[in-house]
Coordinates of C-alpha atoms and ligand atoms in Angstrom, one line a residue:
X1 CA 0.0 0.0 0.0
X2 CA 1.3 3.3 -0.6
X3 CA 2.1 5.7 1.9
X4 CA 0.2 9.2 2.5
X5 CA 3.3 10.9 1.1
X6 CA 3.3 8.6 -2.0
X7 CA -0.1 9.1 -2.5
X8 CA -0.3 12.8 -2.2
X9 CA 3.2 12.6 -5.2
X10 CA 0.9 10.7 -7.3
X11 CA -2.4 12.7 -6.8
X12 CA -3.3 14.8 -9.5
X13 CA -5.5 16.7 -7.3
X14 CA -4.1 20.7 -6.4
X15 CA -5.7 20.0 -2.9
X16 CA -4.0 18.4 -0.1
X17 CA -6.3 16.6 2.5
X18 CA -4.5 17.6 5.8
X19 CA -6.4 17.7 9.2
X20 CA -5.6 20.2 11.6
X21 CA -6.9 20.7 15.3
X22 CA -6.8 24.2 17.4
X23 CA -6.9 22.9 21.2
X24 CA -7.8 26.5 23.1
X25 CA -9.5 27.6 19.5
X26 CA -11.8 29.9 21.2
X27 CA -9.4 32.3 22.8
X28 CA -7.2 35.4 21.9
X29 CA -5.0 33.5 19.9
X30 CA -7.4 30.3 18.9
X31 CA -9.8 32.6 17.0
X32 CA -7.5 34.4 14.5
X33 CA -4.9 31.3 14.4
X34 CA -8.4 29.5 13.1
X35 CA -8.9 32.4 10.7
X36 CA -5.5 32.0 9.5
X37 CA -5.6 28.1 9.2
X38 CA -9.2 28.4 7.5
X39 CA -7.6 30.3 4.6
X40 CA -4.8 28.2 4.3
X41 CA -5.6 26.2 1.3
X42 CA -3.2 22.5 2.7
X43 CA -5.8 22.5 5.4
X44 CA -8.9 20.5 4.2
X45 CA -10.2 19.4 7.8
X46 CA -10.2 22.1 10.5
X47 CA -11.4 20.9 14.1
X48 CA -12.0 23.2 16.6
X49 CA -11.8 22.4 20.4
X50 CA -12.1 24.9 23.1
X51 CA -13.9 24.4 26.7
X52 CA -16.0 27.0 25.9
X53 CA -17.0 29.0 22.0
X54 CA -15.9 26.2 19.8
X55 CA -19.0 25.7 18.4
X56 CA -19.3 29.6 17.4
X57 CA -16.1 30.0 15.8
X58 CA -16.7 26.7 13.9
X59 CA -19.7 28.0 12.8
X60 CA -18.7 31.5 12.2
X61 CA -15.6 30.0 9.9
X62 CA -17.2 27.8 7.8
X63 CA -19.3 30.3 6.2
X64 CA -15.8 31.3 4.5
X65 CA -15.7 30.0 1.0
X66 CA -12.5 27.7 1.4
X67 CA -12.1 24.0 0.5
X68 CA -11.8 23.1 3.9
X69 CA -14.7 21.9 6.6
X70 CA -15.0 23.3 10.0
X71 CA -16.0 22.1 13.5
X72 CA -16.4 22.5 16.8
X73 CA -16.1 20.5 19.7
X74 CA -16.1 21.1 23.8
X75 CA -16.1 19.2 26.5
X76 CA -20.2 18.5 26.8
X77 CA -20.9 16.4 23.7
X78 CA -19.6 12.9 24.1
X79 CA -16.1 12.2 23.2
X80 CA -15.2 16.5 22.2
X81 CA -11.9 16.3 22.3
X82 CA -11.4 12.8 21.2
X83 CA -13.3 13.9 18.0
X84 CA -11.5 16.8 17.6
X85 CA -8.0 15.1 17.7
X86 CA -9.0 12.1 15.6
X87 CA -6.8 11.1 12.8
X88 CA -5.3 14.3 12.6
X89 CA -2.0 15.5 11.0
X90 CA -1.1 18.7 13.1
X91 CA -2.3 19.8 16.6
X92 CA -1.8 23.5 17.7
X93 CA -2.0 24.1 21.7
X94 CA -2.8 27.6 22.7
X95 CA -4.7 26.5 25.0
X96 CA -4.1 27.9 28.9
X97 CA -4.1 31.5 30.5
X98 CA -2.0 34.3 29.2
X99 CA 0.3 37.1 31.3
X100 CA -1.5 40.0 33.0
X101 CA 1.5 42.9 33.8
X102 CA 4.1 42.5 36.2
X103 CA 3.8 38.7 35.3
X104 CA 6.9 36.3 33.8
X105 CA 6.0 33.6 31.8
X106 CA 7.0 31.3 34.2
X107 CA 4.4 32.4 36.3
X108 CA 1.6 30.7 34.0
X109 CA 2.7 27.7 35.1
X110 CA 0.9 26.4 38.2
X111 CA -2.5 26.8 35.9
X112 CA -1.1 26.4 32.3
X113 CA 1.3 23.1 33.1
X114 CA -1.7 21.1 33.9
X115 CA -3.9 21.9 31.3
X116 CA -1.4 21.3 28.6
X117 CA -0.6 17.8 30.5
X118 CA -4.2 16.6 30.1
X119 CA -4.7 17.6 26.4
X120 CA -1.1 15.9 25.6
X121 CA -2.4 12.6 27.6
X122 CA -5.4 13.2 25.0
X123 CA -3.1 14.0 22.0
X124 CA -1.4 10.7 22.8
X125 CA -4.6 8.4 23.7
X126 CA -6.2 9.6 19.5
X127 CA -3.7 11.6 17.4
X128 CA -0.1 9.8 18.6
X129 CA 1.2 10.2 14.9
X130 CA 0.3 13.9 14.6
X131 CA 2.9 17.0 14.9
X132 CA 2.5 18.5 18.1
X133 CA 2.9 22.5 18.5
X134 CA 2.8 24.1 21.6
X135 CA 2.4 27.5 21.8
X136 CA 0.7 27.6 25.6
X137 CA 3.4 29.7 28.0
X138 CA 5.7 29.1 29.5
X139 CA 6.7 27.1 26.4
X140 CA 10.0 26.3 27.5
X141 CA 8.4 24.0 30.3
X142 CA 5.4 23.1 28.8
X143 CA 7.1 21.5 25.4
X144 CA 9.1 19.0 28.0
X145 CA 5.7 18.4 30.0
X146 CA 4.3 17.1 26.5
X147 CA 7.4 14.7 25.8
X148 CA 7.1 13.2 29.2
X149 CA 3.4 12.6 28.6
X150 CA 3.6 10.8 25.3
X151 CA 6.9 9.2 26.9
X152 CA 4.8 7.8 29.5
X153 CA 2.2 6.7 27.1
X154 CA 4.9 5.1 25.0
X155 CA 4.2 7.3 21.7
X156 CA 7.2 9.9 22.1
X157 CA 8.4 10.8 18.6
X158 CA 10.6 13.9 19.2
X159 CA 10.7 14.6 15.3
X160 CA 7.0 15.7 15.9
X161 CA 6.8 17.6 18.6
X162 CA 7.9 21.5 18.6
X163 CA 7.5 24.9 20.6
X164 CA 6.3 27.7 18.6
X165 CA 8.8 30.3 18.7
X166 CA 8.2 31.9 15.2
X167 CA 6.6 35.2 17.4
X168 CA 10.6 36.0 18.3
X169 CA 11.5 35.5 15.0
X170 CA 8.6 38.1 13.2
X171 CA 9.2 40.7 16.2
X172 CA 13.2 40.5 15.2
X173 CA 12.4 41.1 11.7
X174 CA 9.6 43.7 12.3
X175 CA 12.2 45.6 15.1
X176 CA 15.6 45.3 13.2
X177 CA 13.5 46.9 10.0
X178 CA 12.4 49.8 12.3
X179 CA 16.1 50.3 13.4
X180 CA 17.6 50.1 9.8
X181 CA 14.4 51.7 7.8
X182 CA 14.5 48.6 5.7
X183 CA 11.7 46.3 3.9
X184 CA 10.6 43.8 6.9
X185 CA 9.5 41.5 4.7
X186 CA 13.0 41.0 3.8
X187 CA 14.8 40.9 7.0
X188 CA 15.4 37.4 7.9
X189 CA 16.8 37.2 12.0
X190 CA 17.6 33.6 13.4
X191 CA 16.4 33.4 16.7
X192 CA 17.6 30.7 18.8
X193 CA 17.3 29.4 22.9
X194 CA 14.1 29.5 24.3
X195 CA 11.0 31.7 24.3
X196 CA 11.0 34.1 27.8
X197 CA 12.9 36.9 28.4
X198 CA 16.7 36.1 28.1
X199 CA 16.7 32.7 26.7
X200 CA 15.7 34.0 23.6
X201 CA 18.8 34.9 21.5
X202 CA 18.9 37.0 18.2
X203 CA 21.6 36.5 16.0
X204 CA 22.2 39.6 15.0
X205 CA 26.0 38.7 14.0
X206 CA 24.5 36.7 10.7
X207 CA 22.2 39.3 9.6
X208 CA 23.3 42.2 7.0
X209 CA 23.3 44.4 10.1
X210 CA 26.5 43.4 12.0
X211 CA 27.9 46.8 12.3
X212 CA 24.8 48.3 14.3
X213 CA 26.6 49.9 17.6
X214 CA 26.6 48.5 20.5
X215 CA 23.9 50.9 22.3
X216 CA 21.8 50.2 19.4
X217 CA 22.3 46.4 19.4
X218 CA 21.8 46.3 22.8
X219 CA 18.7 47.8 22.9
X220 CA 17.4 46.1 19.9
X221 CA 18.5 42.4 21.0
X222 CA 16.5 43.9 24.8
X223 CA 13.5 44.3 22.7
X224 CA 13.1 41.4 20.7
X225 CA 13.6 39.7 24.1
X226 CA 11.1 41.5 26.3
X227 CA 9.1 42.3 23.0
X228 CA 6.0 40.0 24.7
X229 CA 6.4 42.5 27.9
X230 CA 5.1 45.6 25.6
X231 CA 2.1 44.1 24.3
X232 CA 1.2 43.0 27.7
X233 CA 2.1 46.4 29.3
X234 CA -0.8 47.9 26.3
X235 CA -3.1 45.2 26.9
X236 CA -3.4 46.2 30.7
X237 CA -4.6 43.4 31.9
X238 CA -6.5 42.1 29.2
X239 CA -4.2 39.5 28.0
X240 CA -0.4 39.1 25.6
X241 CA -0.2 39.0 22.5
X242 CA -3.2 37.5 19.7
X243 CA -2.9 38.6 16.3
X244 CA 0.5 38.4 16.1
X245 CA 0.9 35.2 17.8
X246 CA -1.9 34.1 15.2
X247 CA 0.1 35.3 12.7
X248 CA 3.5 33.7 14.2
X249 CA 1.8 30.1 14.5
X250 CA 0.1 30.1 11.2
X251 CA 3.2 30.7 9.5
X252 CA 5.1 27.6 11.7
X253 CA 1.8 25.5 11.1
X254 CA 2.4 26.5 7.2
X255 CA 6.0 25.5 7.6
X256 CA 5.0 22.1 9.2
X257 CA 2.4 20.9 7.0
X258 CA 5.0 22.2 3.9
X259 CA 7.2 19.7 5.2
X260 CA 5.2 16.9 5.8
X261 CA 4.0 17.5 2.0
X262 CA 7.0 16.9 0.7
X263 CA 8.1 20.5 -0.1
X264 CA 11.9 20.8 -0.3
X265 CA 14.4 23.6 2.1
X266 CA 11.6 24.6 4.7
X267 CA 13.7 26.0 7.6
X268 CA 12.3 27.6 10.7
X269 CA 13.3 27.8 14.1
X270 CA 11.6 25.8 16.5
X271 CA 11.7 24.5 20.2
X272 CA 12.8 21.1 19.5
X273 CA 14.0 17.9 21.4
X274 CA 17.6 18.9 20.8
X275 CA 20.9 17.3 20.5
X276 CA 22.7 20.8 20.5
X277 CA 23.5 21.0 24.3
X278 CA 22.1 17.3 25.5
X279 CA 25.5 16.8 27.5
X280 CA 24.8 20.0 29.2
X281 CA 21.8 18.7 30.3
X282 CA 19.9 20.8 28.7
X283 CA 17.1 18.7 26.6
X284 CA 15.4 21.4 24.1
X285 CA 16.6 24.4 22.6
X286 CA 15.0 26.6 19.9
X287 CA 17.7 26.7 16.6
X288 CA 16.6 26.0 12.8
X289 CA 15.0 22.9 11.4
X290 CA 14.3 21.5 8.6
X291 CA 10.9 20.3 7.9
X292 CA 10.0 17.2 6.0
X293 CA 7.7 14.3 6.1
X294 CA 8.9 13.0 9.0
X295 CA 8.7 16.4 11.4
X296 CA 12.3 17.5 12.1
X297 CA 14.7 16.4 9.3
X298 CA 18.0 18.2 10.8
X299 CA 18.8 20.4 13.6
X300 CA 21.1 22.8 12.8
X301 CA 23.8 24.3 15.0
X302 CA 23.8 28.0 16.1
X303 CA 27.1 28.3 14.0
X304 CA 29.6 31.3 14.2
X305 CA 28.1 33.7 16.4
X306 CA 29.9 36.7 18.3
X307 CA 31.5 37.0 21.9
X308 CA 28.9 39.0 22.4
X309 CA 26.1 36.3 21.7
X310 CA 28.3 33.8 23.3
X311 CA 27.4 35.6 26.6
X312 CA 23.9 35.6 25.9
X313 CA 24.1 31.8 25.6
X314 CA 25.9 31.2 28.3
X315 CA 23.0 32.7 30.5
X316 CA 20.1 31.3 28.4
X317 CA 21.3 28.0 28.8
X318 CA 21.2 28.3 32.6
X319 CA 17.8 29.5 32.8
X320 CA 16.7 27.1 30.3
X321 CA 18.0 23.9 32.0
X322 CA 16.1 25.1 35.2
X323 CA 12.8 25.5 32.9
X324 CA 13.0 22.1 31.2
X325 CA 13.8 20.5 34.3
X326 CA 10.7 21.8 35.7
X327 CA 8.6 20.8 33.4
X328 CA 10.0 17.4 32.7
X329 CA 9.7 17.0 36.6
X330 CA 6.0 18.2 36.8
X331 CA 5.3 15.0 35.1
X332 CA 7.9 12.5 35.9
X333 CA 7.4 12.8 39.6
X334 CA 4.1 13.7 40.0
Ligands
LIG1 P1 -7.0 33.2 26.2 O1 -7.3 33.2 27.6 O2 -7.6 34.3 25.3 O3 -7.4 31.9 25.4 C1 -7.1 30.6 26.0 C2 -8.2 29.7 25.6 O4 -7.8 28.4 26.1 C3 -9.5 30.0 26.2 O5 -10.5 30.1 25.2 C4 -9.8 28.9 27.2 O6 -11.2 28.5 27.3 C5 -9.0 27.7 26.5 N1 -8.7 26.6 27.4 C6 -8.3 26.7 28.7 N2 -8.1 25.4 29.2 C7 -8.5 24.6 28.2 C8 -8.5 23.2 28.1 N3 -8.2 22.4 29.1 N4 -8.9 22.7 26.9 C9 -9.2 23.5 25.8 N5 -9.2 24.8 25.9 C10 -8.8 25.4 27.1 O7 -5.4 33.2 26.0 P2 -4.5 33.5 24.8 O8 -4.2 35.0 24.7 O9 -5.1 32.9 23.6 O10 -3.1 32.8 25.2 C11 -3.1 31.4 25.3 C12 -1.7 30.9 25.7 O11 -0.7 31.2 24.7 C13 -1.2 31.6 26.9 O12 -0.5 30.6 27.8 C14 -0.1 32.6 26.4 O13 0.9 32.9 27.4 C15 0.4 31.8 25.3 N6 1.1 32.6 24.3 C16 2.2 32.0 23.7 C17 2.9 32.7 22.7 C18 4.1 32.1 22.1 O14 4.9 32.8 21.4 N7 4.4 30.8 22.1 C19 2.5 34.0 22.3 C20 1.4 34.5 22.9 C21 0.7 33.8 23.9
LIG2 C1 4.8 36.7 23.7 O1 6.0 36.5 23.5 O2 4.1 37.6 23.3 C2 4.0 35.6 24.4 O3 4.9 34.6 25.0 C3 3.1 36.1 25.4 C4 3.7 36.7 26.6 O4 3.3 36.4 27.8 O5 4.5 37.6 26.5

């Protein structure tokens, strides 16, 4: 029998039947990121879970004249979230509570880690074979408390599994344009680490803008950092960041399904289960990837980067073992 990728080679059809579930697709972020994946012609079969206003923004989508079919699930009809996640190719998690001000990411935890543990036991239980992407915060610990779950369940496949940090990456590109009055469109910043605060690194060295001075660098590398802190700070209360983060994980989910269709170079960085730093303890760590039909194809190394940026590594990669470790340990010794 031929595989799915075979089969989509041989098809002479333009569409390509992918499936794709939005767990939290009520909130902030679940309604655009829905919007988003509604127009996005790979995605054939949208299912929409949420505890509450599924069934709305199911409804409200599918009157959109794309080739795709929408609906919603919650928790009161029989089997919701089973249905939501059957047989499907790609997951997206924004599911969980976001930062009010004078909030760190890390903070989210005590609510968000368990709510991301109990979809993931779901995820594993009826779509163990789908590409998992987390964007729920903090994402550094909640992308280890998914690999422990589908560890424990036995259906672990660290090629599939990835923390959305595509947000880091537009903000560089939108903030080093504002800096250098250039195109954004064609600013392209590798952002590697983690995503809170100082674990996220921009590589500012590889960009076309290495001779930016140091006052300037500093404060541009401060904001693509703490970028999530200004639209929290606007918000007042009223959440982080939506649209963009819509934005951010439509693009990775774009990336994702590109891959697993067989499309050739698709490179983004992504919170991955990581070889980089393994003997440093340090499981996962956001660098570029290569997509394919498989999930991760090849991880690829920060490469040359600055003294500067060396510094900055140095202290993600302390703050970052301390985040996985929490995570992983949320589940392993619970
Ligand atoms: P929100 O409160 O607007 O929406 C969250 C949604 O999740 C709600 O509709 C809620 O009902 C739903 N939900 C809660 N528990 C659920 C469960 N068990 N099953 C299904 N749905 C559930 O929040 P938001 O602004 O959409 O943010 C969501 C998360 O995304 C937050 O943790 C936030 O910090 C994070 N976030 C991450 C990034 C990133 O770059 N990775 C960017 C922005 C926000
Ligand atoms: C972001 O970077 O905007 C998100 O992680 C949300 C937040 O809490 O800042």
């Amino acid at each position: 029998m031929l595989s799915r990728v075979a089969r989509r080679a041989f098809s002479t059809s333009r569409i390509n039947p992918y499936k794709v579930t939005v767990l939290g697709a009520g909130g902030g972020i679940g309604q655009p990121l829905s919007l988003l994946l509604k127009l996005n012609h790979k995605v054939t079969d949208l299912r929409l879970y949420d505890l509450k206003g599924a069934h709305g923004v199911a409804a409200d989508l599918s009157h959109i004249p794309t080739n795709s079919v929408v609906k919603g699930f919650t928790p009161e009809e029989k089997d919701g979230l089973k249905q939501a996640l059957d047989k499907t190719d790609v997951v997206l998690i924004p599911a969980g509570v976001p930062r009010k001000p004078g909030m760190t990411r890390d903070d989210l935890f005590s609510i968000n880690a368990s709510i991301v543990r109990d979809l993931a036991a779901a995820v594993a239980e009826s779509a163990p074979e789908a590409a998992v992407l987390v964007i729920s915060n903090p994402v550094n610990s909640t992308v280890p408390i998914v690999a422990e779950v589908l560890k424990s369940k036995g259906v672990y496949n660290p090629k599939k599994l990835f923390g959305v940090t595509t947000l880091d990456v537009i903000r560089a590109s939108r903030f080093i344009s504002q800096v250098e009055n250039t195109d954004p469109t064609t600013e392209h910043v590798t952002v590697v680490g983690g995503h809170s605060g100082i674990t996220i690194i921009p590589l500012l060295s590889q960009t076309k803008h290495k001779m930016l001075d140091k006052e300037t660098r500093d404060a541009l590398i401060h904001r693509i950092q703490f970028g999530g802190d200004e639209v929290v700070k606007a918000k007042n209360g009223a959440g982080s960041a939506t649209l963009s983060m819509a934005q951010a994980g439509a693009k990775f989910a774009n990336a994702v399904l590109a891959g697993l269709e067989g499309e050739r170079d698709v490179i983004q960085p992504s919170f991955v289960d990581s070889p980089l730093y393994k003997s440093e303890g340090i499981d996962f760590f956001a660098s570029k990837v290569l997509l394919g039909p498989q999930g991760v194809e090849k991880i690829f190394p920060v490469g040359e980067i600055s003294s500067e940026e060396e510094e900055l590594l140095a202290k993600c990669k302390e703050t970052l073992k301390k985040n996985i470790e929490k995570g992983e340990k949320f589940v392993t010794q619970a």
